[in-house]
GROMACS .gro file of C-alpha atoms in nm:
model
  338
    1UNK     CA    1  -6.883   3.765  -1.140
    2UNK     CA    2  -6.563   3.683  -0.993
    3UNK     CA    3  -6.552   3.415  -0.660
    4UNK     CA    4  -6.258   3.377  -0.413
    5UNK     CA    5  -6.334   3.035  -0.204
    6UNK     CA    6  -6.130   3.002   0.102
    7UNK     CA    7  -6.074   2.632   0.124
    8UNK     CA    8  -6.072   2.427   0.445
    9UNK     CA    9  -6.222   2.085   0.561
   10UNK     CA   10  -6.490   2.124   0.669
   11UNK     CA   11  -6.612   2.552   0.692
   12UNK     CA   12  -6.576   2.742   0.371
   13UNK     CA   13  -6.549   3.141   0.299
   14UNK     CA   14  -6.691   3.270  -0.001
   15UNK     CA   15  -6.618   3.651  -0.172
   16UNK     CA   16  -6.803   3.711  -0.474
   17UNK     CA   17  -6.746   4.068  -0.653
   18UNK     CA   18  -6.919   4.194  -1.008
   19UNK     CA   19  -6.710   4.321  -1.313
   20UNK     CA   20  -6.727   4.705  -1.117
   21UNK     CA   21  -6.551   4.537  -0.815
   22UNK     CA   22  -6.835   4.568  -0.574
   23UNK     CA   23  -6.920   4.300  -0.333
   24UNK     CA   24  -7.214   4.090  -0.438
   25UNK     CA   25  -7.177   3.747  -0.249
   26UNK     CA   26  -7.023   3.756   0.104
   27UNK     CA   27  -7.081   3.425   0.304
   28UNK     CA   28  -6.769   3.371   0.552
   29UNK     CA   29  -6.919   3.033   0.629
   30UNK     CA   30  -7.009   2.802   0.397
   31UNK     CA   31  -7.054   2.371   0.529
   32UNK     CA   32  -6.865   2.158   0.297
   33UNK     CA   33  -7.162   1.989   0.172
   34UNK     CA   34  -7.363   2.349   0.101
   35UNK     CA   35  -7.049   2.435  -0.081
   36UNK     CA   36  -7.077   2.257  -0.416
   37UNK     CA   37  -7.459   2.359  -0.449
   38UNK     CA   38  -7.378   2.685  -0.364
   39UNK     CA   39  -7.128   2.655  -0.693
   40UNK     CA   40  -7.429   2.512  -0.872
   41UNK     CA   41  -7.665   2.745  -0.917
   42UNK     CA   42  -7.459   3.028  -1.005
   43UNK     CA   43  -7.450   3.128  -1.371
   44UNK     CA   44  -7.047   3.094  -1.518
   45UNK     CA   45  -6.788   3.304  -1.400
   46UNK     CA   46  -6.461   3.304  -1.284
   47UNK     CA   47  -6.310   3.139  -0.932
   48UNK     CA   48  -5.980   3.125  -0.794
   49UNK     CA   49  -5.821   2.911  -0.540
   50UNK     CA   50  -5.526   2.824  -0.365
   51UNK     CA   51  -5.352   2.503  -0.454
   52UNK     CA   52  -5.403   2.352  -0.141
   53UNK     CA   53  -5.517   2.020   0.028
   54UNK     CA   54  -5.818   1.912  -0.209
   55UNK     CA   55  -5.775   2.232  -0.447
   56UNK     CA   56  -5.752   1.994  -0.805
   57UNK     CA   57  -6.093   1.784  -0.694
   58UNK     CA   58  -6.276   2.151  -0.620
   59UNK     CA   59  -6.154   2.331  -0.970
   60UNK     CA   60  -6.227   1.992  -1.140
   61UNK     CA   61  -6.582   1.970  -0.955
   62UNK     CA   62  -6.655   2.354  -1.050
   63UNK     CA   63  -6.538   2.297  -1.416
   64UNK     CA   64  -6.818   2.082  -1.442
   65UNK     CA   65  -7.071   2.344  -1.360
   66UNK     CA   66  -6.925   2.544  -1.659
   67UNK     CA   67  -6.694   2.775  -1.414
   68UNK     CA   68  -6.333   2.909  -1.528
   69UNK     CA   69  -6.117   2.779  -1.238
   70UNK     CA   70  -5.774   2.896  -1.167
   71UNK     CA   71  -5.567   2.776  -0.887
   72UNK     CA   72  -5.310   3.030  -0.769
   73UNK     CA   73  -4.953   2.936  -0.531
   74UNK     CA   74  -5.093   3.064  -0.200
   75UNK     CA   75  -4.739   3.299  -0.131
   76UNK     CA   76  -4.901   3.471  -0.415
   77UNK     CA   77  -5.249   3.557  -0.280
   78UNK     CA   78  -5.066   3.675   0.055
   79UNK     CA   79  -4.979   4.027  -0.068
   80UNK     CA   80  -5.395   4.080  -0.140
   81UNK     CA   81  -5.495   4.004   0.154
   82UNK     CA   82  -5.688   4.264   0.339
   83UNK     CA   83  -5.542   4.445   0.641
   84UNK     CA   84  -5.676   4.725   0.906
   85UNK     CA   85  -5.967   4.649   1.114
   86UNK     CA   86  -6.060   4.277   0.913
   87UNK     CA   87  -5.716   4.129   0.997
   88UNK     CA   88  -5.602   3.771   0.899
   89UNK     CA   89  -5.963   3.577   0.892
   90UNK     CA   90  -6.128   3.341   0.642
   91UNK     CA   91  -6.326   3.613   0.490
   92UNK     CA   92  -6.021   3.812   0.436
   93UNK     CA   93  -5.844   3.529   0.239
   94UNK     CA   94  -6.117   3.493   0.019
   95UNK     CA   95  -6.139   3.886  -0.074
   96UNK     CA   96  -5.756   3.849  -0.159
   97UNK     CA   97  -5.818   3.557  -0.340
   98UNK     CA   98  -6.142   3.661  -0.511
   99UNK     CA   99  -5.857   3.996  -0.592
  100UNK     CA  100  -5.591   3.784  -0.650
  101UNK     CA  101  -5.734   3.589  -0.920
  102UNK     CA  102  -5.863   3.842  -1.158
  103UNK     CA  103  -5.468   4.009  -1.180
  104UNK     CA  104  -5.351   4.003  -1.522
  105UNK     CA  105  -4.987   3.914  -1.431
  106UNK     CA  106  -5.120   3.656  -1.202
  107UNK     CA  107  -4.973   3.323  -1.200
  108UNK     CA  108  -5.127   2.981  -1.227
  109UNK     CA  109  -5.117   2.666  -1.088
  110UNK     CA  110  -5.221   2.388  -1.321
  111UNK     CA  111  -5.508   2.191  -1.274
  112UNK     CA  112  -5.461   1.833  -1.251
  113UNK     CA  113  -5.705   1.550  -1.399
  114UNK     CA  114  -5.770   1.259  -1.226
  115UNK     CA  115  -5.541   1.014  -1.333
  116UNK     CA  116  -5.290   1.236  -1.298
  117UNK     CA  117  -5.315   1.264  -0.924
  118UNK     CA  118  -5.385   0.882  -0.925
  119UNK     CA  119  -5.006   0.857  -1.076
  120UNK     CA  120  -4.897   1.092  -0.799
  121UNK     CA  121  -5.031   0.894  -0.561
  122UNK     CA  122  -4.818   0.619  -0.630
  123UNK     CA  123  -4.482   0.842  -0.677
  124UNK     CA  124  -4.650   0.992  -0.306
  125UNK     CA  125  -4.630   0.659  -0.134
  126UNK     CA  126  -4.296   0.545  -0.283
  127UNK     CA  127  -4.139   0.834  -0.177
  128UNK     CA  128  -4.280   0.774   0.151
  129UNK     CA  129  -4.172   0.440   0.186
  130UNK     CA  130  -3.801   0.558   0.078
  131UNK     CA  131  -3.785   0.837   0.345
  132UNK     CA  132  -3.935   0.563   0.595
  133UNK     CA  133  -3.618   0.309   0.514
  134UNK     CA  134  -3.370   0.569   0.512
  135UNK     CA  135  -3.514   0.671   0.870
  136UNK     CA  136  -3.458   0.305   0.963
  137UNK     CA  137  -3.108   0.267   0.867
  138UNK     CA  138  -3.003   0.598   1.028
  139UNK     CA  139  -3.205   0.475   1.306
  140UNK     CA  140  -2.942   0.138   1.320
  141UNK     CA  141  -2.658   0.334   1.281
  142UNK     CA  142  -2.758   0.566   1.572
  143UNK     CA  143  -2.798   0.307   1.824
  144UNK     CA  144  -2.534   0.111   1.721
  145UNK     CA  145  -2.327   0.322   1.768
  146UNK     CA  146  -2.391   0.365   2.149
  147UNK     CA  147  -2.265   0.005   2.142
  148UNK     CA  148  -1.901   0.146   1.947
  149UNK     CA  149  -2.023  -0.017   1.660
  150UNK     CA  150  -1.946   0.254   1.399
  151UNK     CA  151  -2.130   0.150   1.065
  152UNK     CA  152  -2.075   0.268   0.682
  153UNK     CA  153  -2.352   0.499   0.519
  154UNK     CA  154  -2.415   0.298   0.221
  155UNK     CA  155  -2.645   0.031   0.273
  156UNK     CA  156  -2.488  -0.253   0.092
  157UNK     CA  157  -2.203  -0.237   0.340
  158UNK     CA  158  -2.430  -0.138   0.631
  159UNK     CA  159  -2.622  -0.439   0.592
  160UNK     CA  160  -2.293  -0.694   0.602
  161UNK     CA  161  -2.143  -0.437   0.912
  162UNK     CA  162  -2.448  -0.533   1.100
  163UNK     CA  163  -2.443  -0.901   1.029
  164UNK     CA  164  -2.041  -0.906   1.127
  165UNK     CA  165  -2.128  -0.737   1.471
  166UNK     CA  166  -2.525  -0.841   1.528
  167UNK     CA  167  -2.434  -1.110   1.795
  168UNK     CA  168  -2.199  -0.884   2.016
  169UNK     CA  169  -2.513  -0.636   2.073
  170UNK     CA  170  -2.573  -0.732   2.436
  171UNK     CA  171  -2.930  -0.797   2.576
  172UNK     CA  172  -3.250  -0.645   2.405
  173UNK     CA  173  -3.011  -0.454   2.177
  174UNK     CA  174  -2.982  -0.784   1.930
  175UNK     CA  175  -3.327  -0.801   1.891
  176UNK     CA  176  -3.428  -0.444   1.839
  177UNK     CA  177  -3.184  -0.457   1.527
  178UNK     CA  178  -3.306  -0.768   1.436
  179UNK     CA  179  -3.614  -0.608   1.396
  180UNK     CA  180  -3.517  -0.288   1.242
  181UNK     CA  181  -3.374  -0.482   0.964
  182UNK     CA  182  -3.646  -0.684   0.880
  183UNK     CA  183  -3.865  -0.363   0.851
  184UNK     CA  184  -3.616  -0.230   0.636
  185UNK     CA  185  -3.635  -0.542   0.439
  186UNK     CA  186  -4.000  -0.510   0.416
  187UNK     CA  187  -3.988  -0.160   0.269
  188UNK     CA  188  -3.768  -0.285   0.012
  189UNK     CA  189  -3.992  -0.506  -0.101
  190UNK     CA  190  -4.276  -0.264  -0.138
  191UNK     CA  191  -4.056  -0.001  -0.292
  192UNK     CA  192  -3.982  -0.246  -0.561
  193UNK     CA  193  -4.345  -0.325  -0.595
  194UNK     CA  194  -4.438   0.063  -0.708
  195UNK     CA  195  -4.136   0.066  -0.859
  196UNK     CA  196  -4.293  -0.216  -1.100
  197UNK     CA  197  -4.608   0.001  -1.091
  198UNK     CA  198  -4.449   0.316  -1.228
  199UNK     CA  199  -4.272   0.176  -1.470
  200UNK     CA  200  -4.565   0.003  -1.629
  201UNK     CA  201  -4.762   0.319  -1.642
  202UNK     CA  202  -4.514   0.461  -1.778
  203UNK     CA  203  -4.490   0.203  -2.065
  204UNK     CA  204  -4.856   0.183  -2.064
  205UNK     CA  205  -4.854   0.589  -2.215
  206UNK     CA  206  -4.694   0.691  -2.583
  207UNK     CA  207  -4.556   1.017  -2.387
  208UNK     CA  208  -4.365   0.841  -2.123
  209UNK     CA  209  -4.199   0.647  -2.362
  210UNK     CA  210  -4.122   0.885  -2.568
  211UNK     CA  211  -3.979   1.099  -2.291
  212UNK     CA  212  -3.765   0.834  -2.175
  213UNK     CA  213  -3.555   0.852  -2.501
  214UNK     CA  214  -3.421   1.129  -2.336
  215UNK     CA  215  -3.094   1.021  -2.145
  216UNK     CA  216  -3.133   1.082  -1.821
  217UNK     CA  217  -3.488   1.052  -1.775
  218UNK     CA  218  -3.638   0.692  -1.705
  219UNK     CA  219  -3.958   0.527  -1.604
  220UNK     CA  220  -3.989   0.717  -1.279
  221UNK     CA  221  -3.912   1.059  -1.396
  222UNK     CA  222  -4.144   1.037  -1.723
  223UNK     CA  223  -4.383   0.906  -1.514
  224UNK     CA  224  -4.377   1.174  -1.246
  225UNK     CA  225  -4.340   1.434  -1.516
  226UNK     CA  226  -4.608   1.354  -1.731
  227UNK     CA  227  -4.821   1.313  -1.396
  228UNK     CA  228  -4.687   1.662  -1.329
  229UNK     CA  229  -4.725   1.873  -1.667
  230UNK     CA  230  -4.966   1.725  -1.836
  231UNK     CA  231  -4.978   1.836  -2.183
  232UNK     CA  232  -4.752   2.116  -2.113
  233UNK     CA  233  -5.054   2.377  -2.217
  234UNK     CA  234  -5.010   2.543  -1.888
  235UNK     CA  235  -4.691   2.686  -1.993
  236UNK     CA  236  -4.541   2.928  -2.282
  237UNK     CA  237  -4.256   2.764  -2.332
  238UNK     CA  238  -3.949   2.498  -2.164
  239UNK     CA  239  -3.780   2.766  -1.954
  240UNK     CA  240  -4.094   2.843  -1.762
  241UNK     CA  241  -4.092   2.435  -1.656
  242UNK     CA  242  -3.783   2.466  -1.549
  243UNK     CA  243  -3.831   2.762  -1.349
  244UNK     CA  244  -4.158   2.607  -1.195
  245UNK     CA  245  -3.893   2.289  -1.071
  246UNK     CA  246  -3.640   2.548  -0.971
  247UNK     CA  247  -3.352   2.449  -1.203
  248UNK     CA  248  -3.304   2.825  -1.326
  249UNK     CA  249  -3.088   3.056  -1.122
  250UNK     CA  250  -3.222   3.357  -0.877
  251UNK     CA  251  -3.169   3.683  -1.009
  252UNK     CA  252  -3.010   3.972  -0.749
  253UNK     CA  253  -2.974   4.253  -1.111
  254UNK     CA  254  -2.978   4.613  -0.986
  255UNK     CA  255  -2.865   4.893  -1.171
  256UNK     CA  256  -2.807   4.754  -1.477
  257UNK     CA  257  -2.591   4.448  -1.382
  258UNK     CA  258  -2.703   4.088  -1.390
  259UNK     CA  259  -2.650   3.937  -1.042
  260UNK     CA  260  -2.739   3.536  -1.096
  261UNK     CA  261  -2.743   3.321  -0.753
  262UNK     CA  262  -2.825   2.998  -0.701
  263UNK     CA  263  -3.076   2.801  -0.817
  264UNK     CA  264  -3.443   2.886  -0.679
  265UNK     CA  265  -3.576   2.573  -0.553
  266UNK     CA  266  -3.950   2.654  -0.637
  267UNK     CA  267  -4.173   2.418  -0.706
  268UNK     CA  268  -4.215   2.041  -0.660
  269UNK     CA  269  -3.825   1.904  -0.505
  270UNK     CA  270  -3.917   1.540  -0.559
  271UNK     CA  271  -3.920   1.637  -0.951
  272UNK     CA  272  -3.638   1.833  -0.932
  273UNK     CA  273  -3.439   1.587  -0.720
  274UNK     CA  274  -3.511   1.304  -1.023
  275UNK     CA  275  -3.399   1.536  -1.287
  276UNK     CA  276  -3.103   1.607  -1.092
  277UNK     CA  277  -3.034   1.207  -1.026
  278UNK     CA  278  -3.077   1.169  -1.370
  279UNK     CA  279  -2.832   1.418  -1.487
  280UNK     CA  280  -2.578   1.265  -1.274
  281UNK     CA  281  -2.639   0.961  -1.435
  282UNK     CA  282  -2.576   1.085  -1.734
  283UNK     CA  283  -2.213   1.247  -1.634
  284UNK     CA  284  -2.133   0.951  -1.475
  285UNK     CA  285  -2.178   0.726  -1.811
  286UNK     CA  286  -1.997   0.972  -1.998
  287UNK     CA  287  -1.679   0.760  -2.052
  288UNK     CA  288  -1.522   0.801  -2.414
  289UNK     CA  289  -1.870   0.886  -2.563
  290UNK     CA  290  -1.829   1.115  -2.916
  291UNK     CA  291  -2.136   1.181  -2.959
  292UNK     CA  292  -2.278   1.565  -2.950
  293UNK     CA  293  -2.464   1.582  -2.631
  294UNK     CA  294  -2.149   1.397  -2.388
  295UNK     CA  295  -1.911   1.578  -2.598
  296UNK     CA  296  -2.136   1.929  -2.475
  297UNK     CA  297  -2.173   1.734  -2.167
  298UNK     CA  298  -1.822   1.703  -2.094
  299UNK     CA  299  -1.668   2.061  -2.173
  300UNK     CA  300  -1.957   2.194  -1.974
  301UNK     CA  301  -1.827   2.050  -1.664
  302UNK     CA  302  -1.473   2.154  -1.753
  303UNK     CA  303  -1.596   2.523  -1.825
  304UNK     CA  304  -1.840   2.515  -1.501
  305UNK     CA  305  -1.768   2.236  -1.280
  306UNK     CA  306  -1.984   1.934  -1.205
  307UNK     CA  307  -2.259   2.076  -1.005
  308UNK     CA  308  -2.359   2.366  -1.254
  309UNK     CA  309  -2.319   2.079  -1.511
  310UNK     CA  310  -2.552   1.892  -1.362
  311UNK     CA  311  -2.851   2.154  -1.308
  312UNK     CA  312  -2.789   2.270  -1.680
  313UNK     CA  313  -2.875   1.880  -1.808
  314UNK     CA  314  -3.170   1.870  -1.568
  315UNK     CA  315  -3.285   2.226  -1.673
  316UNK     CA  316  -3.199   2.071  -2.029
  317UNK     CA  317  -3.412   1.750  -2.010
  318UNK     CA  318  -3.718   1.960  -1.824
  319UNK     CA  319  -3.727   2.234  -2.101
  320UNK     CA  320  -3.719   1.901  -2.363
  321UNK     CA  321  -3.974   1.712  -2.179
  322UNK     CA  322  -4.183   2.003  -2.194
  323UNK     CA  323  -4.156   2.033  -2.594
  324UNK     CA  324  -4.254   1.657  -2.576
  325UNK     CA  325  -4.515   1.681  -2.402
  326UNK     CA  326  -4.636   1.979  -2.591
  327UNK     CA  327  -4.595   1.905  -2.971
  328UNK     CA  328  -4.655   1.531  -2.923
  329UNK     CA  329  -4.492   1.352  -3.234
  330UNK     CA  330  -4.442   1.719  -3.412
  331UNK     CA  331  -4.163   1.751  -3.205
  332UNK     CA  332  -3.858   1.509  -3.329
  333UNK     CA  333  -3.650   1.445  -2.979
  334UNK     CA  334  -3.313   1.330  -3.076
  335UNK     CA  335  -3.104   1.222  -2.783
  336UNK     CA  336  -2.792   1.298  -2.938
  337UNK     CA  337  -2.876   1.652  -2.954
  338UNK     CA  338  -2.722   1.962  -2.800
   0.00000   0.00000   0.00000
């Protein structure tokens, strides 16, 4: 049997068909705690998903019943879904999903462990805390400048801008900045507090460190990638991880000609934004460096410009990671390398 499971939080659809494609278990409503003894008792087969909110604790709970579980990107399971007199309803996502998930050209989300998400979690809430502090600032520099106090974006010279013109805020004004600074101050300090988390997990793991021989990738970005890939099973090969961050370009080829646009954008952007940092980091240490990678490095950006430079080392160091992660100490990274 095949099972599509609509999730939700707290009502459940559930579309079950046999290996002729007739319906054999229809239940558009399902409680959340009849759902995993519902799972239970049925002998093994195969369920899909969508990788939504709570997605990797279902497949992970259904694994252990002996299921095949296979999460799929829900813009995928869109084209399935059923149309005419059923329209857009729970039941109908679950036939589309339950249809979905027995395509052979389907793709797959993978299915992450535990710990994995427990890594995420911290990468989550740093991130947070980052967007939060960058609010604050902008925040500052907004109202300050309904004073004609005009402040410099970066923060270093934000900070000693506000401390040169803090006293001629008039009235309530001082105070509210007063304020918005020591919040911003407090963020710092937990920022650098997962920042010491992360980067003892990642020394903590034989794969992080071996991934951050890479130039370019540090304790963050092995962290979040190992937390992201896994083992790398999930995937045939380095160009398919770089086309799940959206480092490869989109394709527009009609008629014979290759038409290659920008770069997709799929996939997780907090990943692809570190790989991205990272390769900037890595241009901007270039200096006088003779080595084979900056001398590749540094005719690449005078054949393609900086920016295309740039995606090409982080499609370069995702494609590597992947290898890493997939052939363990097999696979001999050299940093030096082209």
């Amino acid at each position: 049997m095949t099972i599509g499971i609509d999730l939700a939080k707290n009502i459940f659809a559930v579309h079950g068909v046999d290996q002729n494609g007739k319906a054999v278990l229809i239940k558009p409503k399902v409680a959340r705690d009849q759902l995993a003894a519902l799972i239970a008792q049925l002998a093994p087969c195969l369920i899909g998903l969508e990788a939504c909110s709570g997605a990797h604790h279902w497949a992970r709970l259904f694994r252990g019943y002996g299921h095949s579980v296979k999460l799929m990107d829900p813009k995928r399971v869109t084209p399935f879904r059923l149309t005419g007199k059923r329209g857009k309803n729970d039941a109908a996502d679950a036939a589309a999903i339950c249809e979905a998930v027995a395509r052979p050209n389907m793709r797959f989300v993978p299915i992450k462990e535990e710990h994995q998400q427990v890594i995420l979690t911290l990468h989550r809430t740093r991130q947070g805390f980052v967007e939060e502090r960058t609010a604050t600032y902008n925040r500052m520099r907004g109202l300050m400048s309904e004073f004609g106090i005009v402040l410099p974006q970066k923060v270093a010279c934000l900070r000693r801008s506000i401390g040169e013109h803090l006293e001629d805020l008039p009235g309530y004004a001082n105070q509210c900045i007063g304020d918005l600074l020591s919040h911003a101050d407090q963020l710092d300090g937990r920022i650098a507090e997962y920042d010491k988390l992360i980067a003892q997990a990642a020394r903590d793991d034989a794969r992080s460190k071996r991934l951050m021989q890479r130039p370019g990738i540090g304790p963050v970005t092995a962290s979040a990638l190992l937390a992201s890939i896994g083992n790398g099973n999930d995937f045939k090969n380095g160009r398919q991880v770089a086309a799940w961050i959206g480092l490869v370009p989109g394709q527009y080829s009609s008629g014979g000609k290759a038409r290659l646009g920008r770069i997709t954008k799929a996939g997780d952007g907090y990943l692809r934004s570190l790989l991205v940092m990272g390769a900037r980091a890595i241009l901007s240490g270039l200096g006088d460096k003779q080595d084979g990678f900056s001398r590749w490095a540094r005719s690449l950006v005078e054949r393609r410009g900086y920016w295309k430079a740039v995606v090409a080392i982080a499609a370069k160091n995702a494609t590597l990671a992947w290898a890493v992660l997939k052939y363990g100490e097999d696979f001999r990274l050299n940093a030096s390398a082209v």
